[in-house]
GROMACS .gro file of C-alpha atoms in nm:
model
  403
    1UNK     CA    1  -5.655   1.541   7.812
    2UNK     CA    2  -5.393   1.312   7.952
    3UNK     CA    3  -5.540   1.005   7.797
    4UNK     CA    4  -5.696   0.887   8.137
    5UNK     CA    5  -6.032   1.059   8.103
    6UNK     CA    6  -6.336   0.847   8.176
    7UNK     CA    7  -6.536   0.956   7.882
    8UNK     CA    8  -6.720   1.263   8.019
    9UNK     CA    9  -6.895   1.482   7.773
   10UNK     CA   10  -6.696   1.763   7.644
   11UNK     CA   11  -6.942   2.012   7.799
   12UNK     CA   12  -6.891   1.876   8.164
   13UNK     CA   13  -6.673   2.105   8.375
   14UNK     CA   14  -6.691   2.386   8.121
   15UNK     CA   15  -6.912   2.686   8.114
   16UNK     CA   16  -7.022   2.783   7.773
   17UNK     CA   17  -7.027   3.145   7.686
   18UNK     CA   18  -7.366   3.305   7.781
   19UNK     CA   19  -7.483   3.026   8.028
   20UNK     CA   20  -7.580   3.095   8.387
   21UNK     CA   21  -7.421   2.912   8.675
   22UNK     CA   22  -7.642   2.641   8.831
   23UNK     CA   23  -7.616   2.790   9.190
   24UNK     CA   24  -7.509   3.108   9.350
   25UNK     CA   25  -7.185   3.133   9.530
   26UNK     CA   26  -7.365   3.104   9.868
   27UNK     CA   27  -7.552   2.804   9.756
   28UNK     CA   28  -7.885   2.981   9.707
   29UNK     CA   29  -8.077   2.970   9.392
   30UNK     CA   30  -7.961   3.221   9.144
   31UNK     CA   31  -8.166   3.526   9.079
   32UNK     CA   32  -8.234   3.686   8.760
   33UNK     CA   33  -7.923   3.804   8.602
   34UNK     CA   34  -7.872   4.171   8.600
   35UNK     CA   35  -7.923   4.338   8.272
   36UNK     CA   36  -7.606   4.390   8.098
   37UNK     CA   37  -7.565   4.616   7.804
   38UNK     CA   38  -7.525   4.418   7.492
   39UNK     CA   39  -7.182   4.434   7.343
   40UNK     CA   40  -7.080   4.319   7.005
   41UNK     CA   41  -6.941   3.967   7.001
   42UNK     CA   42  -6.571   3.918   6.963
   43UNK     CA   43  -6.437   3.811   6.629
   44UNK     CA   44  -6.539   3.456   6.582
   45UNK     CA   45  -6.799   3.453   6.864
   46UNK     CA   46  -7.168   3.430   6.833
   47UNK     CA   47  -7.400   3.708   6.960
   48UNK     CA   48  -7.595   3.624   7.277
   49UNK     CA   49  -7.929   3.462   7.210
   50UNK     CA   50  -7.858   3.430   6.844
   51UNK     CA   51  -7.906   3.093   6.697
   52UNK     CA   52  -7.652   2.981   6.449
   53UNK     CA   53  -7.761   2.976   6.090
   54UNK     CA   54  -7.547   2.673   6.014
   55UNK     CA   55  -7.522   2.333   6.177
   56UNK     CA   56  -7.347   2.317   6.509
   57UNK     CA   57  -7.011   2.154   6.507
   58UNK     CA   58  -7.048   1.807   6.657
   59UNK     CA   59  -6.899   1.767   6.997
   60UNK     CA   60  -6.544   1.649   7.002
   61UNK     CA   61  -6.478   1.286   7.072
   62UNK     CA   62  -6.379   1.177   7.421
   63UNK     CA   63  -6.012   1.196   7.522
   64UNK     CA   64  -5.959   0.828   7.454
   65UNK     CA   65  -6.099   0.880   7.109
   66UNK     CA   66  -5.848   1.159   7.054
   67UNK     CA   67  -5.563   0.925   7.142
   68UNK     CA   68  -5.699   0.675   6.894
   69UNK     CA   69  -5.735   0.949   6.642
   70UNK     CA   70  -5.373   1.042   6.696
   71UNK     CA   71  -5.267   0.683   6.651
   72UNK     CA   72  -5.485   0.658   6.342
   73UNK     CA   73  -5.338   0.976   6.206
   74UNK     CA   74  -4.988   0.848   6.270
   75UNK     CA   75  -5.077   0.522   6.101
   76UNK     CA   76  -5.229   0.707   5.810
   77UNK     CA   77  -4.921   0.921   5.786
   78UNK     CA   78  -4.696   0.617   5.792
   79UNK     CA   79  -4.909   0.443   5.537
   80UNK     CA   80  -4.919   0.762   5.338
   81UNK     CA   81  -4.542   0.787   5.348
   82UNK     CA   82  -4.519   0.425   5.245
   83UNK     CA   83  -4.771   0.482   4.970
   84UNK     CA   84  -4.586   0.789   4.855
   85UNK     CA   85  -4.261   0.593   4.869
   86UNK     CA   86  -4.409   0.313   4.667
   87UNK     CA   87  -4.550   0.565   4.427
   88UNK     CA   88  -4.215   0.736   4.400
   89UNK     CA   89  -4.045   0.405   4.348
   90UNK     CA   90  -4.303   0.325   4.086
   91UNK     CA   91  -4.237   0.654   3.918
   92UNK     CA   92  -3.864   0.591   3.938
   93UNK     CA   93  -3.914   0.243   3.803
   94UNK     CA   94  -4.119   0.379   3.520
   95UNK     CA   95  -3.865   0.654   3.474
   96UNK     CA   96  -3.585   0.401   3.456
   97UNK     CA   97  -3.772   0.202   3.198
   98UNK     CA   98  -3.845   0.509   2.994
   99UNK     CA   99  -3.507   0.673   3.031
  100UNK     CA  100  -3.297   0.360   2.994
  101UNK     CA  101  -3.190   0.438   2.634
  102UNK     CA  102  -3.039   0.761   2.761
  103UNK     CA  103  -2.811   0.563   2.989
  104UNK     CA  104  -2.687   0.310   2.731
  105UNK     CA  105  -2.312   0.299   2.660
  106UNK     CA  106  -2.172   0.551   2.420
  107UNK     CA  107  -2.177   0.435   2.056
  108UNK     CA  108  -1.857   0.270   1.935
  109UNK     CA  109  -1.631   0.465   1.707
  110UNK     CA  110  -1.725   0.414   1.343
  111UNK     CA  111  -1.516   0.156   1.159
  112UNK     CA  112  -1.240   0.301   0.939
  113UNK     CA  113  -1.327   0.321   0.570
  114UNK     CA  114  -1.229   0.026   0.352
  115UNK     CA  115  -1.066   0.069   0.016
  116UNK     CA  116  -1.104  -0.156  -0.286
  117UNK     CA  117  -0.799  -0.203  -0.506
  118UNK     CA  118  -1.000  -0.170  -0.827
  119UNK     CA  119  -1.101   0.181  -0.713
  120UNK     CA  120  -0.744   0.299  -0.662
  121UNK     CA  121  -0.620   0.561  -0.907
  122UNK     CA  122  -0.393   0.387  -1.154
  123UNK     CA  123  -0.537   0.038  -1.115
  124UNK     CA  124  -0.708   0.049  -1.455
  125UNK     CA  125  -0.392   0.183  -1.617
  126UNK     CA  126  -0.186  -0.097  -1.460
  127UNK     CA  127  -0.423  -0.364  -1.592
  128UNK     CA  128  -0.417  -0.203  -1.937
  129UNK     CA  129  -0.036  -0.189  -1.937
  130UNK     CA  130   0.000  -0.557  -1.850
  131UNK     CA  131  -0.267  -0.657  -2.101
  132UNK     CA  132  -0.086  -0.463  -2.373
  133UNK     CA  133   0.238  -0.635  -2.277
  134UNK     CA  134   0.069  -0.974  -2.303
  135UNK     CA  135  -0.071  -0.887  -2.644
  136UNK     CA  136   0.258  -0.743  -2.764
  137UNK     CA  137   0.440  -1.068  -2.701
  138UNK     CA  138   0.158  -1.304  -2.789
  139UNK     CA  139   0.306  -1.330  -3.138
  140UNK     CA  140   0.666  -1.346  -3.022
  141UNK     CA  141   0.678  -1.721  -3.085
  142UNK     CA  142   0.503  -1.689  -3.421
  143UNK     CA  143   0.634  -1.372  -3.578
  144UNK     CA  144   1.003  -1.300  -3.568
  145UNK     CA  145   1.135  -0.948  -3.584
  146UNK     CA  146   1.483  -0.848  -3.691
  147UNK     CA  147   1.530  -0.661  -3.368
  148UNK     CA  148   1.453  -0.958  -3.148
  149UNK     CA  149   1.535  -1.315  -3.239
  150UNK     CA  150   1.541  -1.594  -2.987
  151UNK     CA  151   1.687  -1.935  -3.061
  152UNK     CA  152   1.461  -2.143  -3.278
  153UNK     CA  153   1.552  -2.451  -3.079
  154UNK     CA  154   1.320  -2.624  -2.827
  155UNK     CA  155   1.499  -2.439  -2.547
  156UNK     CA  156   1.438  -2.107  -2.720
  157UNK     CA  157   1.072  -2.186  -2.781
  158UNK     CA  158   1.026  -2.293  -2.420
  159UNK     CA  159   1.174  -1.964  -2.306
  160UNK     CA  160   0.917  -1.774  -2.512
  161UNK     CA  161   0.639  -2.000  -2.389
  162UNK     CA  162   0.733  -1.954  -2.025
  163UNK     CA  163   0.748  -1.579  -2.071
  164UNK     CA  164   0.405  -1.568  -2.230
  165UNK     CA  165   0.254  -1.794  -1.963
  166UNK     CA  166   0.411  -1.588  -1.686
  167UNK     CA  167   0.275  -1.265  -1.833
  168UNK     CA  168  -0.075  -1.409  -1.869
  169UNK     CA  169  -0.069  -1.533  -1.510
  170UNK     CA  170   0.039  -1.191  -1.379
  171UNK     CA  171  -0.250  -1.031  -1.565
  172UNK     CA  172  -0.498  -1.278  -1.416
  173UNK     CA  173  -0.354  -1.222  -1.070
  174UNK     CA  174  -0.392  -0.846  -1.093
  175UNK     CA  175  -0.748  -0.875  -1.221
  176UNK     CA  176  -0.841  -1.093  -0.922
  177UNK     CA  177  -0.663  -0.856  -0.686
  178UNK     CA  178  -0.901  -0.583  -0.800
  179UNK     CA  179  -1.162  -0.728  -0.561
  180UNK     CA  180  -0.928  -0.707  -0.262
  181UNK     CA  181  -1.029  -0.458   0.008
  182UNK     CA  182  -0.847  -0.319   0.309
  183UNK     CA  183  -0.858  -0.026   0.547
  184UNK     CA  184  -0.490   0.029   0.459
  185UNK     CA  185  -0.491   0.208   0.125
  186UNK     CA  186  -0.112   0.231   0.122
  187UNK     CA  187  -0.084  -0.149   0.152
  188UNK     CA  188  -0.314  -0.196  -0.148
  189UNK     CA  189  -0.106   0.051  -0.343
  190UNK     CA  190   0.213  -0.140  -0.255
  191UNK     CA  191   0.061  -0.468  -0.372
  192UNK     CA  192  -0.050  -0.309  -0.698
  193UNK     CA  193   0.290  -0.157  -0.763
  194UNK     CA  194   0.458  -0.488  -0.678
  195UNK     CA  195   0.270  -0.675  -0.951
  196UNK     CA  196   0.332  -0.401  -1.205
  197UNK     CA  197   0.700  -0.388  -1.112
  198UNK     CA  198   0.728  -0.766  -1.147
  199UNK     CA  199   0.587  -0.753  -1.501
  200UNK     CA  200   0.824  -0.473  -1.600
  201UNK     CA  201   1.121  -0.663  -1.461
  202UNK     CA  202   1.003  -0.977  -1.636
  203UNK     CA  203   0.995  -0.798  -1.971
  204UNK     CA  204   1.334  -0.643  -1.906
  205UNK     CA  205   1.486  -0.984  -1.837
  206UNK     CA  206   1.318  -1.127  -2.143
  207UNK     CA  207   1.459  -0.860  -2.372
  208UNK     CA  208   1.802  -0.914  -2.214
  209UNK     CA  209   1.754  -1.289  -2.272
  210UNK     CA  210   1.829  -1.347  -1.904
  211UNK     CA  211   1.678  -1.625  -1.690
  212UNK     CA  212   1.319  -1.551  -1.596
  213UNK     CA  213   1.350  -1.721  -1.259
  214UNK     CA  214   0.994  -1.855  -1.247
  215UNK     CA  215   0.924  -2.189  -1.078
  216UNK     CA  216   0.617  -2.408  -1.069
  217UNK     CA  217   0.364  -2.536  -1.321
  218UNK     CA  218   0.192  -2.369  -1.611
  219UNK     CA  219  -0.037  -2.483  -1.888
  220UNK     CA  220   0.092  -2.486  -2.243
  221UNK     CA  221  -0.166  -2.293  -2.445
  222UNK     CA  222  -0.070  -2.476  -2.764
  223UNK     CA  223  -0.124  -2.825  -2.621
  224UNK     CA  224  -0.325  -2.767  -2.305
  225UNK     CA  225  -0.081  -2.984  -2.112
  226UNK     CA  226   0.084  -2.893  -1.784
  227UNK     CA  227   0.448  -2.797  -1.805
  228UNK     CA  228   0.713  -2.693  -1.559
  229UNK     CA  229   0.887  -2.358  -1.550
  230UNK     CA  230   1.258  -2.419  -1.572
  231UNK     CA  231   1.337  -2.077  -1.430
  232UNK     CA  232   1.697  -2.106  -1.545
  233UNK     CA  233   1.655  -2.113  -1.922
  234UNK     CA  234   1.856  -1.843  -2.094
  235UNK     CA  235   1.869  -1.772  -2.466
  236UNK     CA  236   2.221  -1.645  -2.420
  237UNK     CA  237   2.324  -1.977  -2.275
  238UNK     CA  238   2.146  -2.158  -2.556
  239UNK     CA  239   2.317  -1.946  -2.821
  240UNK     CA  240   2.651  -2.011  -2.659
  241UNK     CA  241   2.577  -2.383  -2.677
  242UNK     CA  242   2.486  -2.357  -3.043
  243UNK     CA  243   2.803  -2.167  -3.128
  244UNK     CA  244   3.008  -2.433  -2.951
  245UNK     CA  245   2.820  -2.700  -3.147
  246UNK     CA  246   2.904  -2.523  -3.474
  247UNK     CA  247   3.273  -2.497  -3.384
  248UNK     CA  248   3.286  -2.869  -3.317
  249UNK     CA  249   3.071  -2.969  -3.612
  250UNK     CA  250   3.235  -3.227  -3.836
  251UNK     CA  251   3.089  -3.228  -4.184
  252UNK     CA  252   3.073  -3.548  -4.382
  253UNK     CA  253   2.961  -3.597  -4.744
  254UNK     CA  254   2.665  -3.812  -4.836
  255UNK     CA  255   2.687  -4.117  -5.058
  256UNK     CA  256   2.720  -3.899  -5.367
  257UNK     CA  257   2.990  -3.683  -5.214
  258UNK     CA  258   2.765  -3.381  -5.158
  259UNK     CA  259   2.801  -3.170  -4.846
  260UNK     CA  260   2.459  -3.015  -4.886
  261UNK     CA  261   2.298  -3.257  -4.634
  262UNK     CA  262   2.569  -3.177  -4.376
  263UNK     CA  263   2.528  -2.801  -4.430
  264UNK     CA  264   2.150  -2.837  -4.397
  265UNK     CA  265   2.191  -3.034  -4.074
  266UNK     CA  266   2.405  -2.762  -3.921
  267UNK     CA  267   2.152  -2.491  -4.008
  268UNK     CA  268   1.869  -2.694  -3.861
  269UNK     CA  269   2.056  -2.739  -3.535
  270UNK     CA  270   2.012  -2.362  -3.488
  271UNK     CA  271   1.636  -2.396  -3.539
  272UNK     CA  272   1.651  -2.255  -3.892
  273UNK     CA  273   1.571  -2.410  -4.229
  274UNK     CA  274   1.732  -2.398  -4.572
  275UNK     CA  275   1.527  -2.313  -4.879
  276UNK     CA  276   1.711  -2.422  -5.190
  277UNK     CA  277   1.466  -2.241  -5.416
  278UNK     CA  278   1.669  -1.926  -5.442
  279UNK     CA  279   1.398  -1.744  -5.639
  280UNK     CA  280   1.192  -1.731  -5.320
  281UNK     CA  281   1.446  -1.490  -5.172
  282UNK     CA  282   1.302  -1.194  -5.361
  283UNK     CA  283   0.958  -1.263  -5.216
  284UNK     CA  284   1.085  -1.231  -4.861
  285UNK     CA  285   1.333  -0.952  -4.931
  286UNK     CA  286   1.241  -0.756  -5.242
  287UNK     CA  287   1.538  -0.583  -5.402
  288UNK     CA  288   1.620  -0.392  -5.717
  289UNK     CA  289   1.969  -0.535  -5.734
  290UNK     CA  290   2.040  -0.778  -6.014
  291UNK     CA  291   2.098  -1.132  -5.889
  292UNK     CA  292   2.467  -1.212  -5.838
  293UNK     CA  293   2.554  -1.547  -5.995
  294UNK     CA  294   2.842  -1.592  -5.750
  295UNK     CA  295   2.617  -1.596  -5.443
  296UNK     CA  296   2.601  -1.939  -5.282
  297UNK     CA  297   2.354  -1.855  -5.005
  298UNK     CA  298   2.181  -1.555  -4.853
  299UNK     CA  299   2.030  -1.439  -4.523
  300UNK     CA  300   1.727  -1.207  -4.523
  301UNK     CA  301   1.580  -1.022  -4.226
  302UNK     CA  302   1.236  -1.052  -4.383
  303UNK     CA  303   1.254  -1.425  -4.304
  304UNK     CA  304   1.526  -1.444  -4.039
  305UNK     CA  305   1.485  -1.814  -3.971
  306UNK     CA  306   1.539  -1.917  -4.331
  307UNK     CA  307   1.863  -1.934  -4.528
  308UNK     CA  308   1.826  -1.939  -4.904
  309UNK     CA  309   2.063  -2.160  -5.103
  310UNK     CA  310   2.152  -2.105  -5.467
  311UNK     CA  311   2.211  -2.431  -5.652
  312UNK     CA  312   2.282  -2.239  -5.973
  313UNK     CA  313   2.575  -2.049  -5.827
  314UNK     CA  314   2.897  -2.024  -6.023
  315UNK     CA  315   3.112  -2.324  -5.952
  316UNK     CA  316   2.832  -2.515  -5.783
  317UNK     CA  317   3.005  -2.847  -5.856
  318UNK     CA  318   3.311  -2.739  -5.658
  319UNK     CA  319   3.130  -2.563  -5.375
  320UNK     CA  320   2.859  -2.816  -5.298
  321UNK     CA  321   3.092  -3.111  -5.314
  322UNK     CA  322   3.336  -2.974  -5.065
  323UNK     CA  323   3.321  -2.865  -4.698
  324UNK     CA  324   3.329  -2.507  -4.831
  325UNK     CA  325   2.947  -2.508  -4.843
  326UNK     CA  326   2.943  -2.573  -4.466
  327UNK     CA  327   3.168  -2.269  -4.413
  328UNK     CA  328   2.934  -2.065  -4.633
  329UNK     CA  329   2.640  -2.170  -4.416
  330UNK     CA  330   2.839  -2.065  -4.107
  331UNK     CA  331   2.879  -1.724  -4.269
  332UNK     CA  332   2.499  -1.699  -4.310
  333UNK     CA  333   2.447  -1.821  -3.955
  334UNK     CA  334   2.681  -1.541  -3.841
  335UNK     CA  335   2.448  -1.289  -4.007
  336UNK     CA  336   2.170  -1.447  -3.804
  337UNK     CA  337   2.370  -1.431  -3.481
  338UNK     CA  338   2.471  -1.068  -3.530
  339UNK     CA  339   2.105  -0.986  -3.594
  340UNK     CA  340   2.012  -1.162  -3.271
  341UNK     CA  341   2.270  -0.969  -3.075
  342UNK     CA  342   2.240  -0.624  -3.230
  343UNK     CA  343   1.891  -0.621  -3.376
  344UNK     CA  344   2.027  -0.571  -3.726
  345UNK     CA  345   2.266  -0.758  -3.958
  346UNK     CA  346   2.440  -0.429  -4.026
  347UNK     CA  347   2.536  -0.273  -3.691
  348UNK     CA  348   2.711   0.063  -3.692
  349UNK     CA  349   3.061  -0.062  -3.602
  350UNK     CA  350   3.058  -0.291  -3.905
  351UNK     CA  351   2.958  -0.020  -4.152
  352UNK     CA  352   3.063  -0.095  -4.507
  353UNK     CA  353   3.280  -0.385  -4.395
  354UNK     CA  354   2.983  -0.589  -4.278
  355UNK     CA  355   3.062  -0.889  -4.501
  356UNK     CA  356   3.424  -0.900  -4.384
  357UNK     CA  357   3.310  -0.867  -4.021
  358UNK     CA  358   3.057  -1.148  -4.075
  359UNK     CA  359   3.332  -1.368  -4.218
  360UNK     CA  360   3.549  -1.293  -3.914
  361UNK     CA  361   3.259  -1.380  -3.683
  362UNK     CA  362   3.210  -1.714  -3.862
  363UNK     CA  363   3.574  -1.806  -3.830
  364UNK     CA  364   3.619  -1.685  -3.470
  365UNK     CA  365   3.295  -1.808  -3.313
  366UNK     CA  366   3.142  -2.075  -3.541
  367UNK     CA  367   3.457  -2.254  -3.651
  368UNK     CA  368   3.436  -2.172  -4.023
  369UNK     CA  369   3.743  -2.235  -4.236
  370UNK     CA  370   3.943  -1.921  -4.292
  371UNK     CA  371   4.064  -2.051  -4.627
  372UNK     CA  372   3.712  -2.132  -4.743
  373UNK     CA  373   3.589  -1.781  -4.676
  374UNK     CA  374   3.886  -1.556  -4.743
  375UNK     CA  375   3.863  -1.426  -5.103
  376UNK     CA  376   4.163  -1.480  -5.317
  377UNK     CA  377   4.366  -1.195  -5.445
  378UNK     CA  378   4.195  -1.016  -5.730
  379UNK     CA  379   3.853  -1.148  -5.634
  380UNK     CA  380   3.556  -0.959  -5.763
  381UNK     CA  381   3.425  -0.949  -5.402
  382UNK     CA  382   3.692  -0.774  -5.194
  383UNK     CA  383   3.427  -0.670  -4.937
  384UNK     CA  384   3.451  -1.022  -4.792
  385UNK     CA  385   3.822  -0.999  -4.716
  386UNK     CA  386   3.897  -1.042  -4.347
  387UNK     CA  387   4.141  -0.815  -4.168
  388UNK     CA  388   4.257  -0.763  -3.810
  389UNK     CA  389   4.011  -0.477  -3.799
  390UNK     CA  390   3.720  -0.697  -3.905
  391UNK     CA  391   3.824  -0.950  -3.640
  392UNK     CA  392   3.824  -0.680  -3.371
  393UNK     CA  393   3.479  -0.560  -3.474
  394UNK     CA  394   3.348  -0.916  -3.475
  395UNK     CA  395   3.468  -0.965  -3.117
  396UNK     CA  396   3.306  -0.638  -3.017
  397UNK     CA  397   2.971  -0.740  -3.161
  398UNK     CA  398   2.990  -1.083  -3.003
  399UNK     CA  399   3.024  -0.918  -2.663
  400UNK     CA  400   2.706  -0.719  -2.724
  401UNK     CA  401   2.869  -0.383  -2.798
  402UNK     CA  402   2.671  -0.293  -3.106
  403UNK     CA  403   2.711   0.084  -3.113
   0.00000   0.00000   0.00000
């Protein structure tokens, strides 16, 4: 089977088991074969003379056919390998398609939580505090209190208006900030505390009558018109201006010789009015004391921007037709100023000498005439007599030392 066979039958040249040779060794015809005892066939062999009970295996193909078979088998194997490879690749391709989600990139880290300012503990309390502050001072320009009086001049009213507008704007700002969100909770807390701290500082400056320092535009709620924050307005500065005005005030009589118009003008320059219906005093400041006929004018904390004049006072013809009435009005304005500074017309240092101290204040800081105010010897009102002690107390109160 070297691949050069000429196509002989597979039985040529072979002697099948049980066949007789065609000739004898000497060339003569063969004789009958000697009887041989039958022996059992070997494993896998057929007994002599026994026909198979199943189809004979077809003869093998010629040698050349075997070579072709080998080539065919090799080709089949190669094709089989290729087919298996393609199948494997197909499986892998399918596997890749199916398993692709397993090979996707790892999920990104979850975003940090975001915080909303309105959800911060204390935000609601901060809004409520600022709203209460706004409401507390909403009436500051309409209702005066003995413990807090600002100048009644345009500068004083503007100061109140700017304070109220600033407060309202801070409240609006904080309410809008409630929608702000951030992943930095501490930063939100700082912003919240900053607004609250600004409002507290603003109120502190207001009560100290210091400049508010605000710049820019705001809308006047009373007129709806745009106005400009001065930022430098100070009630203390305004009061100092008014005191200087009073010291330099030159009173002149009217055509009839009365100094009432001049006295009224001075009072109005402080933003106050004069009510010459003295009976109205008891409506603002009820008292059980009998009216004193010697009283020329009176200041009442129940209506701190009004000075009540008494036209029926003793010696009205002398008082009202001399500059003395201007000095009397400076005395009443000194009550007003001490109330502005100390929150009361009767601060502790003054004690029972309050009228003498008020006279000293009028002379020292408003330019009142010492002679007009100093009672004469034997006066029925010695409590008005000025002394070095009353002068010292007046200076102390003027500097803001009220206790």
